[in-house]
Amino acid sequence: MKPFILASQSPRRKQLLEQVNLSFSIEASQVEEVIRNESTPEDIVISLARQKAEDVFFRNKNSVVLGSDTIVVIDGEVLGKPENEAMARHMLQRLSGRTHHVYTGVYMISEEQAEGFFVRSEVEFYTLTNEEIDTYIATGDPFDKAGSYGIQGVGAILVKKINGDFFAIMGLPIAKVVRALKKFHINVDHS
């Protein structure tokens, strides 16, 4: 079996792969995330995931490499990771009391094959007060997450309802990933 590499420093993606007993190593991609002229959120997340996976794969040709990216979209606008408190506040105010979409793209590559896919989920937020937003920002949780929140941590209290894949919202649609990895002869260790 070829070595399996996660091209990400995301602690959430690492945690999800560990939860299903996959044997893997981590090598963060060095590419600067560039959103090219893709017209749809689906194309954006698959392209970003592909850039990350290919960057690591070119240094590890005898491996299977997985790249992933997550974006939040509201009113047709992509919300990435906030650079500062003001950006985080603005994003959370936009999401407050509204429904938005979370897109997670996955791209896997080996010498023999490559496969990319995305998962789209819908998230509805409670209406948030400025105090709730400021309290959440003070936790530091928003700053490494698309849309300024993490559904799996303290950010869970912001979420009224989801329609879709919780784990994709968290950063990796793990069930779909495990199924796709079988095509690359990477299997879950059940021992």
PDB file of C-alpha atoms in Angstrom:
ATOM      1  CA  MET A   1       0.000   0.000   0.000  1.00  0.00           C
ATOM      2  CA  LYS A   2       1.286   3.457  -0.902  1.00  0.00           C
ATOM      3  CA  PRO A   3       1.859   6.052   1.789  1.00  0.00           C
ATOM      4  CA  PHE A   4      -1.146   8.328   2.314  1.00  0.00           C
ATOM      5  CA  ILE A   5      -0.472  12.033   2.904  1.00  0.00           C
ATOM      6  CA  LEU A   6      -2.865  14.739   4.065  1.00  0.00           C
ATOM      7  CA  ALA A   7      -1.836  18.011   2.401  1.00  0.00           C
ATOM      8  CA  SER A   8      -3.178  20.171   5.223  1.00  0.00           C
ATOM      9  CA  GLN A   9      -2.281  21.530   8.630  1.00  0.00           C
ATOM     10  CA  SER A  10      -5.947  21.652   9.646  1.00  0.00           C
ATOM     11  CA  PRO A  11      -6.349  20.041  13.066  1.00  0.00           C
ATOM     12  CA  ARG A  12      -9.965  19.244  12.172  1.00  0.00           C
ATOM     13  CA  ARG A  13      -9.062  17.295   9.025  1.00  0.00           C
ATOM     14  CA  LYS A  14      -6.352  15.434  10.940  1.00  0.00           C
ATOM     15  CA  GLN A  15      -8.843  14.582  13.694  1.00  0.00           C
ATOM     16  CA  LEU A  16     -11.422  13.257  11.224  1.00  0.00           C
ATOM     17  CA  LEU A  17      -8.904  10.973   9.491  1.00  0.00           C
ATOM     18  CA  GLU A  18      -7.670   9.709  12.859  1.00  0.00           C
ATOM     19  CA  GLN A  19     -11.236   8.990  14.004  1.00  0.00           C
ATOM     20  CA  VAL A  20     -11.680   6.429  11.221  1.00  0.00           C
ATOM     21  CA  ASN A  21      -8.278   4.788  11.840  1.00  0.00           C
ATOM     22  CA  LEU A  22      -6.623   5.841   8.599  1.00  0.00           C
ATOM     23  CA  SER A  23      -2.846   5.605   8.590  1.00  0.00           C
ATOM     24  CA  PHE A  24      -1.410   8.835   7.174  1.00  0.00           C
ATOM     25  CA  SER A  25       1.226  11.502   7.471  1.00  0.00           C
ATOM     26  CA  ILE A  26       0.840  15.244   7.154  1.00  0.00           C
ATOM     27  CA  GLU A  27       2.694  17.552   4.816  1.00  0.00           C
ATOM     28  CA  ALA A  28       1.282  21.022   4.488  1.00  0.00           C
ATOM     29  CA  SER A  29       1.036  22.478   1.025  1.00  0.00           C
ATOM     30  CA  GLN A  30       3.278  25.461   0.356  1.00  0.00           C
ATOM     31  CA  VAL A  31       1.112  26.949  -2.380  1.00  0.00           C
ATOM     32  CA  GLU A  32      -0.499  30.303  -1.920  1.00  0.00           C
ATOM     33  CA  GLU A  33      -4.222  29.748  -2.295  1.00  0.00           C
ATOM     34  CA  VAL A  34      -5.185  31.438  -5.537  1.00  0.00           C
ATOM     35  CA  ILE A  35      -8.797  31.663  -6.590  1.00  0.00           C
ATOM     36  CA  ARG A  36      -8.576  31.669 -10.348  1.00  0.00           C
ATOM     37  CA  ASN A  37     -11.416  32.644 -12.641  1.00  0.00           C
ATOM     38  CA  GLU A  38     -13.600  29.728 -11.603  1.00  0.00           C
ATOM     39  CA  SER A  39     -17.206  30.717 -11.961  1.00  0.00           C
ATOM     40  CA  THR A  40     -18.812  28.600  -9.264  1.00  0.00           C
ATOM     41  CA  PRO A  41     -18.107  27.800  -5.607  1.00  0.00           C
ATOM     42  CA  GLU A  42     -17.872  24.142  -6.622  1.00  0.00           C
ATOM     43  CA  ASP A  43     -15.079  24.911  -9.087  1.00  0.00           C
ATOM     44  CA  ILE A  44     -13.299  27.119  -6.540  1.00  0.00           C
ATOM     45  CA  VAL A  45     -13.096  24.478  -3.789  1.00  0.00           C
ATOM     46  CA  ILE A  46     -12.055  21.691  -6.134  1.00  0.00           C
ATOM     47  CA  SER A  47      -9.392  23.936  -7.703  1.00  0.00           C
ATOM     48  CA  LEU A  48      -7.995  24.961  -4.302  1.00  0.00           C
ATOM     49  CA  ALA A  49      -7.998  21.344  -3.091  1.00  0.00           C
ATOM     50  CA  ARG A  50      -6.233  20.308  -6.303  1.00  0.00           C
ATOM     51  CA  GLN A  51      -3.565  23.014  -5.955  1.00  0.00           C
ATOM     52  CA  LYS A  52      -2.761  21.784  -2.436  1.00  0.00           C
ATOM     53  CA  ALA A  53      -2.752  18.084  -3.346  1.00  0.00           C
ATOM     54  CA  GLU A  54      -0.607  18.549  -6.460  1.00  0.00           C
ATOM     55  CA  ASP A  55       1.916  20.711  -4.602  1.00  0.00           C
ATOM     56  CA  VAL A  56       2.547  17.950  -2.052  1.00  0.00           C
ATOM     57  CA  PHE A  57       2.272  15.142  -4.626  1.00  0.00           C
ATOM     58  CA  PHE A  58       5.068  16.580  -6.784  1.00  0.00           C
ATOM     59  CA  ARG A  59       7.423  16.082  -3.801  1.00  0.00           C
ATOM     60  CA  ASN A  60       5.977  12.630  -2.975  1.00  0.00           C
ATOM     61  CA  LYS A  61       5.359  10.835  -6.282  1.00  0.00           C
ATOM     62  CA  ASN A  62       5.005   7.381  -4.747  1.00  0.00           C
ATOM     63  CA  SER A  63       2.142   8.441  -2.465  1.00  0.00           C
ATOM     64  CA  VAL A  64      -1.565   9.096  -2.438  1.00  0.00           C
ATOM     65  CA  VAL A  65      -2.136  12.733  -1.494  1.00  0.00           C
ATOM     66  CA  LEU A  66      -5.375  14.335  -0.333  1.00  0.00           C
ATOM     67  CA  GLY A  67      -5.980  18.078  -0.486  1.00  0.00           C
ATOM     68  CA  SER A  68      -9.102  19.801   0.752  1.00  0.00           C
ATOM     69  CA  ASP A  69     -10.550  23.282   1.015  1.00  0.00           C
ATOM     70  CA  THR A  70     -13.684  24.756   2.552  1.00  0.00           C
ATOM     71  CA  ILE A  71     -15.426  28.028   1.761  1.00  0.00           C
ATOM     72  CA  VAL A  72     -18.558  29.732   3.024  1.00  0.00           C
ATOM     73  CA  VAL A  73     -20.839  31.442   0.505  1.00  0.00           C
ATOM     74  CA  ILE A  74     -23.595  33.951   1.235  1.00  0.00           C
ATOM     75  CA  ASP A  75     -25.344  36.160  -1.321  1.00  0.00           C
ATOM     76  CA  GLY A  76     -22.992  34.770  -3.971  1.00  0.00           C
ATOM     77  CA  GLU A  77     -19.916  36.033  -2.115  1.00  0.00           C
ATOM     78  CA  VAL A  78     -17.150  33.738  -0.911  1.00  0.00           C
ATOM     79  CA  LEU A  79     -16.173  34.253   2.723  1.00  0.00           C
ATOM     80  CA  GLY A  80     -12.694  33.007   3.469  1.00  0.00           C
ATOM     81  CA  LYS A  81     -10.771  33.151   6.735  1.00  0.00           C
ATOM     82  CA  PRO A  82     -10.910  36.524   8.493  1.00  0.00           C
ATOM     83  CA  GLU A  83      -7.670  38.474   8.721  1.00  0.00           C
ATOM     84  CA  ASN A  84      -8.675  40.419  11.823  1.00  0.00           C
ATOM     85  CA  GLU A  85     -11.458  41.021  14.363  1.00  0.00           C
ATOM     86  CA  ALA A  86     -13.238  43.567  12.171  1.00  0.00           C
ATOM     87  CA  MET A  87     -13.463  41.085   9.291  1.00  0.00           C
ATOM     88  CA  ALA A  88     -14.678  38.332  11.616  1.00  0.00           C
ATOM     89  CA  ARG A  89     -17.335  40.643  13.083  1.00  0.00           C
ATOM     90  CA  HIS A  90     -18.517  41.688   9.618  1.00  0.00           C
ATOM     91  CA  MET A  91     -18.777  38.064   8.443  1.00  0.00           C
ATOM     92  CA  LEU A  92     -20.671  36.939  11.546  1.00  0.00           C
ATOM     93  CA  GLN A  93     -23.066  39.897  11.249  1.00  0.00           C
ATOM     94  CA  ARG A  94     -23.780  38.878   7.647  1.00  0.00           C
ATOM     95  CA  LEU A  95     -24.416  35.262   8.650  1.00  0.00           C
ATOM     96  CA  SER A  96     -26.597  36.204  11.639  1.00  0.00           C
ATOM     97  CA  GLY A  97     -30.196  34.988  11.287  1.00  0.00           C
ATOM     98  CA  ARG A  98     -29.575  33.744   7.767  1.00  0.00           C
ATOM     99  CA  THR A  99     -28.875  30.622   5.768  1.00  0.00           C
ATOM    100  CA  HIS A 100     -25.585  30.208   3.922  1.00  0.00           C
ATOM    101  CA  HIS A 101     -23.779  27.438   2.080  1.00  0.00           C
ATOM    102  CA  VAL A 102     -20.570  25.651   2.978  1.00  0.00           C
ATOM    103  CA  TYR A 103     -18.624  24.022   0.150  1.00  0.00           C
ATOM    104  CA  THR A 104     -15.840  21.565   0.839  1.00  0.00           C
ATOM    105  CA  GLY A 105     -13.714  20.359  -2.046  1.00  0.00           C
ATOM    106  CA  VAL A 106     -11.521  17.270  -1.961  1.00  0.00           C
ATOM    107  CA  TYR A 107      -8.842  16.241  -4.450  1.00  0.00           C
ATOM    108  CA  MET A 108      -6.877  12.980  -4.312  1.00  0.00           C
ATOM    109  CA  ILE A 109      -3.950  12.157  -6.546  1.00  0.00           C
ATOM    110  CA  SER A 110      -1.505   9.286  -7.103  1.00  0.00           C
ATOM    111  CA  GLU A 111       0.713   8.304 -10.037  1.00  0.00           C
ATOM    112  CA  GLU A 112      -2.123   6.201 -11.450  1.00  0.00           C
ATOM    113  CA  GLN A 113      -5.166   8.408 -10.967  1.00  0.00           C
ATOM    114  CA  ALA A 114      -6.748  11.546  -9.601  1.00  0.00           C
ATOM    115  CA  GLU A 115     -10.226  12.332  -8.361  1.00  0.00           C
ATOM    116  CA  GLY A 116     -11.916  15.488  -7.165  1.00  0.00           C
ATOM    117  CA  PHE A 117     -15.341  16.149  -5.719  1.00  0.00           C
ATOM    118  CA  PHE A 118     -17.200  18.618  -3.537  1.00  0.00           C
ATOM    119  CA  VAL A 119     -19.933  18.554  -0.912  1.00  0.00           C
ATOM    120  CA  ARG A 120     -22.388  21.422  -0.446  1.00  0.00           C
ATOM    121  CA  SER A 121     -24.164  21.876   2.873  1.00  0.00           C
ATOM    122  CA  GLU A 122     -26.616  24.464   4.119  1.00  0.00           C
ATOM    123  CA  VAL A 123     -26.235  26.152   7.511  1.00  0.00           C
ATOM    124  CA  GLU A 124     -28.733  28.432   9.231  1.00  0.00           C
ATOM    125  CA  PHE A 125     -27.531  30.732  12.018  1.00  0.00           C
ATOM    126  CA  TYR A 126     -29.516  32.037  14.940  1.00  0.00           C
ATOM    127  CA  THR A 127     -29.926  35.807  15.028  1.00  0.00           C
ATOM    128  CA  LEU A 128     -26.862  36.978  16.934  1.00  0.00           C
ATOM    129  CA  THR A 129     -26.506  40.035  19.142  1.00  0.00           C
ATOM    130  CA  ASN A 130     -23.385  42.184  18.888  1.00  0.00           C
ATOM    131  CA  GLU A 131     -22.475  40.966  22.387  1.00  0.00           C
ATOM    132  CA  GLU A 132     -22.717  37.318  21.286  1.00  0.00           C
ATOM    133  CA  ILE A 133     -20.549  38.054  18.257  1.00  0.00           C
ATOM    134  CA  ASP A 134     -17.931  39.895  20.348  1.00  0.00           C
ATOM    135  CA  THR A 135     -17.895  37.116  22.956  1.00  0.00           C
ATOM    136  CA  TYR A 136     -17.362  34.517  20.246  1.00  0.00           C
ATOM    137  CA  ILE A 137     -14.604  36.538  18.571  1.00  0.00           C
ATOM    138  CA  ALA A 138     -12.868  36.880  21.964  1.00  0.00           C
ATOM    139  CA  THR A 139     -12.484  33.077  22.078  1.00  0.00           C
ATOM    140  CA  GLY A 140     -10.113  33.299  19.096  1.00  0.00           C
ATOM    141  CA  ASP A 141     -12.061  30.514  17.390  1.00  0.00           C
ATOM    142  CA  PRO A 142     -12.982  32.428  14.190  1.00  0.00           C
ATOM    143  CA  PHE A 143      -9.503  33.157  12.908  1.00  0.00           C
ATOM    144  CA  ASP A 144      -8.500  29.951  11.156  1.00  0.00           C
ATOM    145  CA  LYS A 145     -11.911  29.141   9.741  1.00  0.00           C
ATOM    146  CA  ALA A 146     -13.782  30.037   6.571  1.00  0.00           C
ATOM    147  CA  GLY A 147     -16.739  32.267   7.404  1.00  0.00           C
ATOM    148  CA  SER A 148     -15.298  32.987  10.867  1.00  0.00           C
ATOM    149  CA  TYR A 149     -16.806  30.014  12.676  1.00  0.00           C
ATOM    150  CA  GLY A 150     -16.217  26.375  13.467  1.00  0.00           C
ATOM    151  CA  ILE A 151     -19.306  24.214  13.795  1.00  0.00           C
ATOM    152  CA  GLN A 152     -17.533  21.630  15.950  1.00  0.00           C
ATOM    153  CA  GLY A 153     -16.421  23.936  18.767  1.00  0.00           C
ATOM    154  CA  VAL A 154     -17.808  26.965  20.554  1.00  0.00           C
ATOM    155  CA  GLY A 155     -19.225  28.049  17.183  1.00  0.00           C
ATOM    156  CA  ALA A 156     -21.845  25.311  17.506  1.00  0.00           C
ATOM    157  CA  ILE A 157     -23.930  27.707  19.623  1.00  0.00           C
ATOM    158  CA  LEU A 158     -24.337  29.996  16.595  1.00  0.00           C
ATOM    159  CA  VAL A 159     -25.922  27.284  14.444  1.00  0.00           C
ATOM    160  CA  LYS A 160     -29.686  26.826  14.375  1.00  0.00           C
ATOM    161  CA  LYS A 161     -29.893  24.128  11.708  1.00  0.00           C
ATOM    162  CA  ILE A 162     -27.834  22.280   9.118  1.00  0.00           C
ATOM    163  CA  ASN A 163     -28.863  20.441   5.992  1.00  0.00           C
ATOM    164  CA  GLY A 164     -26.020  18.359   4.646  1.00  0.00           C
ATOM    165  CA  ASP A 165     -22.815  16.760   5.878  1.00  0.00           C
ATOM    166  CA  PHE A 166     -21.722  17.938   9.339  1.00  0.00           C
ATOM    167  CA  PHE A 167     -18.199  16.635   8.765  1.00  0.00           C
ATOM    168  CA  ALA A 168     -17.913  18.467   5.427  1.00  0.00           C
ATOM    169  CA  ILE A 169     -18.861  21.670   7.247  1.00  0.00           C
ATOM    170  CA  MET A 170     -16.146  20.814   9.763  1.00  0.00           C
ATOM    171  CA  GLY A 171     -13.648  20.496   6.888  1.00  0.00           C
ATOM    172  CA  LEU A 172     -13.722  16.981   5.419  1.00  0.00           C
ATOM    173  CA  PRO A 173     -16.658  14.807   4.264  1.00  0.00           C
ATOM    174  CA  ILE A 174     -15.097  11.783   5.908  1.00  0.00           C
ATOM    175  CA  ALA A 175     -17.536   9.055   4.774  1.00  0.00           C
ATOM    176  CA  LYS A 176     -17.222  10.128   1.139  1.00  0.00           C
ATOM    177  CA  VAL A 177     -13.436  10.428   1.492  1.00  0.00           C
ATOM    178  CA  VAL A 178     -13.107   6.891   2.909  1.00  0.00           C
ATOM    179  CA  ARG A 179     -15.154   5.502   0.015  1.00  0.00           C
ATOM    180  CA  ALA A 180     -13.101   7.398  -2.570  1.00  0.00           C
ATOM    181  CA  LEU A 181      -9.803   6.304  -0.997  1.00  0.00           C
ATOM    182  CA  LYS A 182     -10.709   2.664  -1.633  1.00  0.00           C
ATOM    183  CA  LYS A 183     -10.189   3.394  -5.350  1.00  0.00           C
ATOM    184  CA  PHE A 184      -6.609   4.342  -4.409  1.00  0.00           C
ATOM    185  CA  HIS A 185      -6.213   1.139  -2.344  1.00  0.00           C
ATOM    186  CA  ILE A 186      -6.174   3.098   0.916  1.00  0.00           C
ATOM    187  CA  ASN A 187      -8.371   1.404   3.501  1.00  0.00           C
ATOM    188  CA  VAL A 188      -9.447   1.988   7.068  1.00  0.00           C
ATOM    189  CA  ASP A 189      -7.489  -0.062   9.599  1.00  0.00           C
ATOM    190  CA  HIS A 190     -10.072  -2.089  11.540  1.00  0.00           C
ATOM    191  CA  SER A 191      -7.562  -3.753  13.879  1.00  0.00           C
TER     192      SER A 191
END
